[in-house]
Coordinates of C-alpha atoms and ligand atoms in Angstrom, one line a residue:
M25 CA 38.9 -153.1 154.4
K26 CA 38.8 -153.6 150.6
I27 CA 37.1 -152.2 147.5
E28 CA 34.5 -154.0 145.6
G29 CA 31.7 -153.1 143.2
L30 CA 30.5 -151.6 140.0
I31 CA 30.4 -147.9 139.4
Y32 CA 29.4 -145.4 136.8
L33 CA 31.2 -142.0 136.9
R34 CA 30.1 -138.5 136.0
G35 CA 31.2 -137.2 132.6
D36 CA 34.8 -136.4 131.7
K37 CA 35.8 -132.8 132.8
S38 CA 37.6 -131.9 129.6
I39 CA 34.7 -133.0 127.4
S40 CA 32.2 -131.3 129.7
H41 CA 33.9 -128.0 129.2
R42 CA 34.1 -128.4 125.4
A43 CA 30.5 -129.4 125.1
L44 CA 29.5 -126.2 126.8
F45 CA 31.9 -124.0 124.7
F46 CA 30.7 -125.5 121.4
G47 CA 27.1 -125.4 122.6
A48 CA 27.6 -121.7 123.3
L49 CA 28.5 -121.1 119.7
I50 CA 25.5 -122.9 118.2
K51 CA 22.2 -121.0 117.6
H52 CA 20.1 -124.0 118.4
T53 CA 19.4 -125.9 121.6
S54 CA 21.8 -128.7 122.5
I55 CA 21.5 -131.4 125.2
I56 CA 24.5 -132.5 127.3
K57 CA 23.8 -135.6 129.5
N58 CA 26.0 -136.9 132.3
I59 CA 27.9 -133.6 132.4
S60 CA 30.4 -133.1 135.2
L61 CA 29.2 -130.5 137.7
C62 CA 32.5 -130.1 139.4
N63 CA 33.6 -126.6 140.4
D64 CA 35.8 -126.2 137.3
V65 CA 32.9 -126.9 134.9
T66 CA 30.6 -124.8 137.1
A67 CA 33.0 -121.9 136.5
T68 CA 32.5 -122.4 132.7
I69 CA 28.7 -122.5 133.1
N70 CA 28.6 -119.4 135.2
A71 CA 30.9 -117.5 132.9
L72 CA 28.9 -118.4 129.8
R73 CA 25.6 -117.4 131.6
Q74 CA 27.1 -114.1 132.4
C75 CA 27.8 -113.7 128.7
N76 CA 24.1 -114.2 127.8
I77 CA 24.2 -117.9 127.1
N78 CA 21.0 -119.7 128.2
I79 CA 21.9 -122.8 130.2
K80 CA 19.4 -124.9 132.1
I81 CA 20.5 -127.7 134.4
K82 CA 18.3 -130.6 135.7
N83 CA 19.8 -133.7 137.2
N84 CA 23.2 -133.4 135.5
I85 CA 21.5 -132.8 132.1
V86 CA 22.3 -129.5 130.5
E87 CA 20.2 -127.7 128.0
I88 CA 22.1 -125.0 126.3
L89 CA 21.0 -122.4 123.7
G90 CA 24.0 -120.6 122.2
G91 CA 24.8 -118.1 119.5
T92 CA 23.9 -115.1 121.7
L93 CA 27.2 -114.2 123.3
K94 CA 27.4 -110.7 124.7
S95 CA 29.8 -108.7 126.8
P96 CA 29.2 -109.4 130.5
N97 CA 28.2 -106.7 133.0
S98 CA 30.9 -107.5 135.4
F99 CA 34.2 -109.4 135.5
L100 CA 34.2 -113.2 134.8
N101 CA 35.6 -115.3 137.6
M102 CA 37.5 -118.4 136.3
H103 CA 38.1 -119.5 139.9
N104 CA 40.7 -122.4 139.9
S105 CA 40.0 -123.6 136.3
G106 CA 42.8 -123.3 133.8
T107 CA 40.6 -124.9 131.1
T108 CA 37.8 -122.3 131.7
A109 CA 40.2 -119.4 131.5
R110 CA 42.1 -120.5 128.4
L111 CA 39.2 -121.8 126.4
M112 CA 36.9 -118.8 127.4
L113 CA 39.6 -116.4 126.3
G114 CA 39.8 -118.0 122.9
L115 CA 36.0 -118.1 122.5
M116 CA 35.6 -114.5 123.5
A117 CA 38.5 -113.2 121.4
G118 CA 37.1 -115.1 118.4
Q119 CA 33.7 -113.5 118.8
N120 CA 35.1 -110.0 119.5
I121 CA 33.5 -109.8 122.9
R122 CA 34.9 -107.4 125.5
A123 CA 35.4 -109.0 128.9
K124 CA 37.6 -109.0 132.0
F125 CA 38.8 -112.2 133.5
V126 CA 40.0 -112.9 137.1
G127 CA 40.8 -116.1 138.9
D128 CA 41.8 -117.5 142.3
N129 CA 45.3 -117.2 143.7
S130 CA 46.5 -120.4 142.1
L131 CA 45.1 -119.6 138.7
S132 CA 46.5 -116.1 138.9
L133 CA 50.0 -117.7 139.0
R134 CA 49.5 -119.8 135.9
P135 CA 50.9 -118.7 132.5
M136 CA 48.4 -117.2 130.1
G137 CA 51.0 -115.8 127.6
R138 CA 50.7 -119.1 125.6
I139 CA 47.1 -118.0 124.7
L140 CA 47.6 -114.2 124.6
K141 CA 50.5 -114.2 122.2
P142 CA 48.8 -116.0 119.3
L143 CA 45.6 -114.1 119.9
T144 CA 47.4 -110.8 120.0
N145 CA 49.3 -111.8 116.8
A146 CA 45.9 -112.3 115.2
G147 CA 45.0 -108.7 116.0
A148 CA 43.3 -109.0 119.4
N149 CA 43.8 -106.1 121.8
I150 CA 44.3 -107.7 125.2
I151 CA 45.7 -106.3 128.4
S152 CA 47.1 -108.5 131.2
N153 CA 49.1 -108.5 134.3
D154 CA 52.3 -109.3 132.4
S155 CA 50.7 -112.4 130.8
F156 CA 48.9 -113.5 134.0
L157 CA 45.4 -112.8 135.2
P158 CA 43.6 -110.4 135.5
I159 CA 43.2 -110.1 131.8
E160 CA 40.9 -107.9 129.8
I161 CA 39.9 -108.4 126.2
L162 CA 39.4 -105.0 124.7
S163 CA 38.8 -106.3 121.2
G164 CA 38.9 -109.6 119.5
I165 CA 41.0 -111.1 116.7
T166 CA 40.8 -109.5 113.3
K167 CA 42.6 -112.0 111.1
S168 CA 43.5 -115.7 111.0
I169 CA 45.6 -117.4 113.7
V170 CA 48.9 -118.9 112.7
L171 CA 50.6 -121.1 115.3
K172 CA 53.7 -122.6 113.7
E173 CA 55.3 -124.0 116.8
K174 CA 53.6 -127.3 117.8
T175 CA 51.8 -126.6 121.1
K176 CA 52.1 -129.3 123.7
S177 CA 49.0 -127.9 125.5
A178 CA 45.5 -129.1 124.6
Q179 CA 44.1 -126.0 126.3
V180 CA 46.1 -123.8 123.9
K181 CA 45.0 -125.9 120.9
S182 CA 41.3 -125.8 122.0
S183 CA 41.4 -122.1 122.9
L184 CA 42.7 -121.2 119.4
I185 CA 40.2 -123.6 117.7
L186 CA 37.4 -121.7 119.5
A187 CA 38.9 -118.4 118.4
A188 CA 39.3 -119.6 114.8
L189 CA 35.6 -120.5 114.7
G190 CA 34.9 -116.7 114.9
Q191 CA 37.0 -115.7 111.9
K192 CA 36.1 -115.8 108.1
E193 CA 39.7 -116.5 107.2
K194 CA 41.1 -120.0 107.8
S195 CA 43.4 -120.3 110.9
K196 CA 46.2 -122.9 111.0
I197 CA 47.2 -124.4 114.4
C198 CA 50.1 -126.8 114.7
Y199 CA 50.1 -129.1 117.7
N200 CA 51.9 -132.0 119.3
K201 CA 50.0 -135.2 118.3
F202 CA 49.9 -136.5 121.8
T203 CA 47.7 -133.6 123.1
R204 CA 44.1 -134.6 123.9
N205 CA 41.9 -134.3 120.9
H206 CA 38.3 -133.9 122.3
S207 CA 37.7 -130.6 120.5
E208 CA 38.7 -132.1 117.1
I209 CA 36.5 -135.2 117.8
F210 CA 33.6 -133.0 118.9
L211 CA 33.7 -130.8 115.8
D212 CA 34.0 -133.9 113.6
Y213 CA 30.9 -135.2 115.4
L214 CA 29.2 -132.0 114.5
G215 CA 30.1 -132.5 110.9
Y216 CA 33.2 -130.2 110.7
N217 CA 36.5 -132.0 110.1
V218 CA 39.3 -129.6 111.1
L219 CA 42.3 -132.0 110.6
E220 CA 44.5 -131.1 107.7
G221 CA 47.8 -133.0 107.6
D222 CA 49.7 -132.3 110.8
A223 CA 47.7 -129.1 111.6
I224 CA 44.2 -128.0 112.5
V225 CA 42.6 -125.7 110.0
A226 CA 39.4 -124.0 111.0
H227 CA 37.3 -121.0 110.3
N228 CA 33.8 -119.6 111.0
I229 CA 31.1 -122.1 110.0
Q230 CA 27.4 -122.2 110.7
F231 CA 26.1 -125.3 112.6
N232 CA 22.6 -126.0 111.4
Q233 CA 21.5 -127.9 114.4
G234 CA 22.3 -128.5 118.1
F235 CA 23.7 -131.8 119.4
N236 CA 22.4 -134.3 121.9
I237 CA 25.2 -136.2 123.7
S238 CA 26.0 -138.1 126.8
I239 CA 29.5 -137.7 128.2
P240 CA 31.5 -140.8 129.1
G241 CA 32.9 -141.3 132.6
D242 CA 36.0 -139.2 133.6
I243 CA 39.1 -141.3 133.2
S244 CA 41.2 -138.9 135.3
N245 CA 38.8 -139.4 138.2
A246 CA 38.7 -143.2 137.6
A247 CA 42.5 -143.3 138.0
F248 CA 42.2 -142.6 141.8
I249 CA 39.7 -145.4 142.3
I250 CA 41.7 -147.8 140.1
A251 CA 44.9 -147.1 142.0
A252 CA 43.1 -147.8 145.3
V253 CA 41.8 -151.1 143.9
I254 CA 45.3 -152.1 142.7
L255 CA 46.9 -151.4 146.0
I256 CA 44.4 -152.7 148.5
P257 CA 44.4 -156.5 148.9
G258 CA 41.3 -158.4 147.8
S259 CA 39.9 -155.4 145.9
S260 CA 38.2 -155.4 142.5
I261 CA 36.0 -153.0 140.6
T262 CA 34.2 -152.6 137.3
I263 CA 33.7 -149.0 135.9
T264 CA 31.1 -148.9 133.2
N265 CA 30.9 -146.3 130.4
L266 CA 34.4 -145.0 130.9
L267 CA 36.2 -142.7 128.4
N268 CA 38.9 -144.7 126.6
N269 CA 40.3 -142.1 124.3
N270 CA 43.8 -143.2 123.2
L271 CA 45.3 -139.8 124.1
R272 CA 43.8 -139.9 127.6
N273 CA 44.6 -143.5 128.7
G274 CA 48.4 -143.1 129.3
F275 CA 47.8 -144.0 133.0
I276 CA 46.0 -147.2 132.1
N277 CA 48.8 -148.3 129.6
L278 CA 51.5 -147.4 132.2
I279 CA 50.0 -149.3 135.1
K280 CA 49.3 -152.3 132.8
E281 CA 53.0 -152.2 131.9
M282 CA 53.7 -152.1 135.7
G283 CA 51.9 -155.3 136.1
A284 CA 48.4 -154.1 137.1
Y285 CA 45.5 -156.4 136.3
I286 CA 43.2 -154.4 134.1
H287 CA 40.7 -155.8 131.6
I288 CA 39.0 -153.6 129.1
K289 CA 35.7 -154.8 127.6
N290 CA 32.6 -153.7 125.7
S291 CA 34.6 -151.0 123.7
S292 CA 32.4 -148.9 121.6
L293 CA 32.3 -145.5 119.9
K294 CA 29.8 -143.0 121.4
Y295 CA 29.4 -139.5 120.0
G296 CA 32.8 -139.9 118.4
E297 CA 34.7 -140.9 121.6
Q298 CA 35.9 -144.4 122.5
V299 CA 34.1 -145.7 125.6
C300 CA 34.6 -149.0 127.5
D301 CA 33.9 -150.9 130.7
L302 CA 37.0 -151.4 132.7
Y303 CA 37.7 -154.1 135.3
A304 CA 40.6 -153.8 137.7
E305 CA 41.7 -155.9 140.6
Y306 CA 44.3 -156.0 143.4
S307 CA 47.7 -156.3 141.7
P308 CA 50.5 -157.3 144.2
N309 CA 53.5 -157.5 141.9
L310 CA 53.8 -154.0 140.6
K311 CA 57.2 -153.0 139.1
N312 CA 58.3 -149.5 138.3
I313 CA 58.8 -148.3 134.8
N314 CA 59.9 -144.9 133.4
L315 CA 57.7 -142.2 132.1
T316 CA 59.4 -139.8 129.8
G317 CA 59.0 -137.9 126.5
D318 CA 55.7 -137.4 124.8
K319 CA 54.1 -140.2 126.8
V320 CA 54.0 -137.7 129.7
I321 CA 51.3 -135.7 127.8
T322 CA 48.8 -138.6 127.8
A323 CA 49.1 -139.1 131.6
I324 CA 49.8 -135.5 132.6
D325 CA 46.9 -135.2 135.1
E326 CA 47.5 -138.7 136.5
I327 CA 51.1 -138.2 137.6
P328 CA 50.3 -137.5 141.3
I329 CA 48.5 -140.8 141.6
L330 CA 51.1 -142.6 139.5
A331 CA 53.7 -141.3 142.0
I332 CA 51.7 -143.0 144.8
L333 CA 51.7 -146.3 142.9
A334 CA 55.5 -146.0 142.4
T335 CA 56.1 -146.0 146.2
Q336 CA 54.4 -149.4 146.4
A337 CA 56.1 -151.0 143.4
K338 CA 59.5 -152.7 143.0
G339 CA 62.4 -150.8 141.4
T340 CA 62.6 -147.2 140.5
M341 CA 60.3 -144.9 138.5
V342 CA 61.9 -142.1 136.7
I343 CA 59.4 -139.4 135.6
D344 CA 61.1 -136.9 133.3
D345 CA 60.2 -134.3 130.6
A346 CA 57.4 -133.2 132.9
K347 CA 58.3 -129.6 133.6
E348 CA 54.7 -128.7 132.7
L349 CA 53.7 -130.2 136.1
R350 CA 55.3 -127.2 137.7
M351 CA 52.7 -125.0 136.1
K352 CA 49.5 -126.8 137.2
E353 CA 47.2 -125.9 140.1
T354 CA 50.4 -126.0 142.1
D355 CA 54.0 -127.0 141.3
R356 CA 53.0 -130.7 141.4
I357 CA 56.7 -131.9 141.2
R358 CA 57.4 -130.0 144.4
A359 CA 54.1 -131.1 146.1
I360 CA 54.7 -134.8 145.4
F361 CA 58.3 -134.6 146.5
Y362 CA 57.5 -132.6 149.7
N363 CA 54.8 -135.0 150.9
L364 CA 56.6 -138.3 149.9
N365 CA 59.8 -137.1 151.4
N366 CA 58.0 -136.2 154.7
M367 CA 56.7 -139.8 154.7
Q368 CA 60.3 -141.1 154.3
A369 CA 59.8 -142.4 150.8
N370 CA 62.9 -142.8 148.7
V371 CA 62.3 -139.8 146.4
R372 CA 64.3 -137.2 144.5
E373 CA 63.1 -134.1 142.7
T374 CA 64.7 -133.1 139.4
D375 CA 64.2 -130.0 137.3
S376 CA 61.8 -131.7 135.0
G377 CA 60.5 -134.6 137.0
I378 CA 60.8 -136.9 140.0
V379 CA 62.5 -140.2 140.8
I380 CA 60.8 -142.6 143.1
K381 CA 62.2 -145.9 144.4
G382 CA 59.5 -148.1 145.7
G383 CA 59.4 -150.3 148.8
N384 CA 60.3 -147.9 151.6
K385 CA 58.1 -148.1 154.7
L386 CA 56.0 -145.0 154.7
Y387 CA 55.0 -143.0 157.8
N388 CA 51.8 -141.1 158.3
T389 CA 52.3 -137.3 158.2
I390 CA 50.1 -134.3 157.8
I391 CA 49.7 -133.9 154.1
N392 CA 50.1 -130.5 152.5
D393 CA 47.9 -130.5 149.4
F394 CA 49.2 -127.0 148.4
G395 CA 45.6 -126.2 147.5
D396 CA 45.6 -128.7 144.6
H397 CA 42.7 -131.1 144.2
R398 CA 44.7 -133.9 142.5
I399 CA 47.5 -133.8 145.1
A400 CA 44.9 -134.0 147.8
M401 CA 43.1 -137.0 146.2
A402 CA 46.3 -138.9 145.4
F403 CA 47.5 -138.6 149.0
Y404 CA 44.1 -139.5 150.3
I405 CA 44.4 -142.8 148.5
L406 CA 47.8 -143.4 150.0
D407 CA 46.4 -142.6 153.4
L408 CA 43.6 -145.1 152.7
L409 CA 46.2 -147.8 152.1
L410 CA 48.2 -146.9 155.2
N411 CA 45.3 -146.0 157.5
N412 CA 41.8 -147.4 157.0
E413 CA 40.1 -144.5 158.8
T414 CA 40.6 -142.0 156.0
I415 CA 37.3 -142.9 154.4
N416 CA 35.5 -141.0 157.1
K417 CA 37.3 -137.8 156.2
K418 CA 35.6 -135.7 153.5
L419 CA 37.8 -133.9 151.1
E420 CA 36.2 -130.6 150.2
I421 CA 38.9 -129.7 147.6
A422 CA 37.9 -132.8 145.5
N423 CA 34.9 -130.7 144.4
V424 CA 37.2 -128.9 142.0
S425 CA 37.2 -131.9 139.7
F426 CA 35.6 -134.9 141.4
P427 CA 32.7 -133.9 143.7
E428 CA 31.6 -137.6 144.0
F429 CA 35.1 -138.7 145.2
H430 CA 34.1 -139.3 148.8
Q431 CA 30.7 -140.8 148.0
T432 CA 32.1 -143.1 145.3
L433 CA 34.7 -144.5 147.7
K434 CA 32.1 -144.9 150.4
E435 CA 29.9 -146.9 148.1
V436 CA 32.7 -149.4 147.2
V437 CA 34.7 -149.7 150.4
V438 CA 33.5 -152.9 152.2
Ligands
S3P23 C1 43.2 -130.0 129.7 C2 44.5 -130.1 129.2 C3 45.7 -130.3 130.1 C4 45.2 -130.9 131.5 C5 44.1 -130.1 132.0 C6 42.9 -130.2 131.1 C7 42.1 -129.8 128.7 O1 46.3 -129.1 130.3 O2 46.3 -130.9 132.3 O3 43.7 -130.7 133.3 O4 40.9 -130.0 129.1 O5 42.4 -129.4 127.6 P1 47.4 -128.5 129.2 O6 46.7 -128.3 128.0 O7 47.8 -127.2 129.8 O8 48.5 -129.5 129.2

């Protein structure tokens, strides 16, 4: 068994959410092609529809007519999607729309205070379960947002940008420069530059026309396929039209440093985002490197699959400064440690990361994905390496972010 072929992936999840949220603010029709229709993005679509936004979908092309937001008749279900919850809270508080938000068990354990505090400081009246969901916006912000402490979360940054777009007064949002910048790029593409020195400065503006974009392939989803190619002897793949934003390609840079054979070609700028074709092939001499500091931010969603690669590489990988991983869909540090340890990998959990020494023989065990899509997909790839039959097993939970996961693998496994 090996992997071979050429693939084209559905649009990046982070950009798909943002295209919908910005589309919801614009009083003209916008077209979004190659949108991701994973469960998380579907949660955003459904929530916006409940708030009177007209969204039509045909073959992964969305037509959205915004500027008509209204308070929903019943609560908004954010399901498993942190991006939906945080960005929607910002959008609604900015537009002064009353709404109640709920989520699934995992999302209800994830911190929302990071959004609620700056919104409340800007005059919003919001009640919550001690800074967790369920949350109810009773009234929106009444003055500008000031976030002096540099946020390390792109979700917080984007939520506050969306809120700022509903206020006459200029808001000022400070942020860590390694946080993904799709919102800023999107607004710039729409003709609104919100970058001012080290901060984002934004206020209510009118967009005179809708947009018509096509979203580049999801780099976080590509990471699973690329890892499988690198690990399985004789494999190679080309992924066309892939997002190559320099704040999202931490995984690619790291594995290149580890000795993976990756070749980037046909780089171009589409709708403000860097896009490329990526070629990867089986890379037998991987060596572990460290992942610490701000670099963690640019590979935050790829750490589960990076941990899998670390088990197959020479030397030790130290992942540190990654405490944020404990606040994802599950505690990802714990979930990686639990499963690798069960498989008899040489692995140690630390307060803010994980240390993995590669080269141990790994044993098949029953994987506990802790209800987390990325943990499930990462261990599916490891299973594929250890046991060829995995490809027959469908992974329902992949639908959260990568509904084409199984089909894509089926197409390229030969
Ligand atoms: C996202 C930002 C990241 C990432 C998440 C998507 C986004 O979260 O982990 O999957 O689209 O802005 P944080 O902003 O909480 O780090």
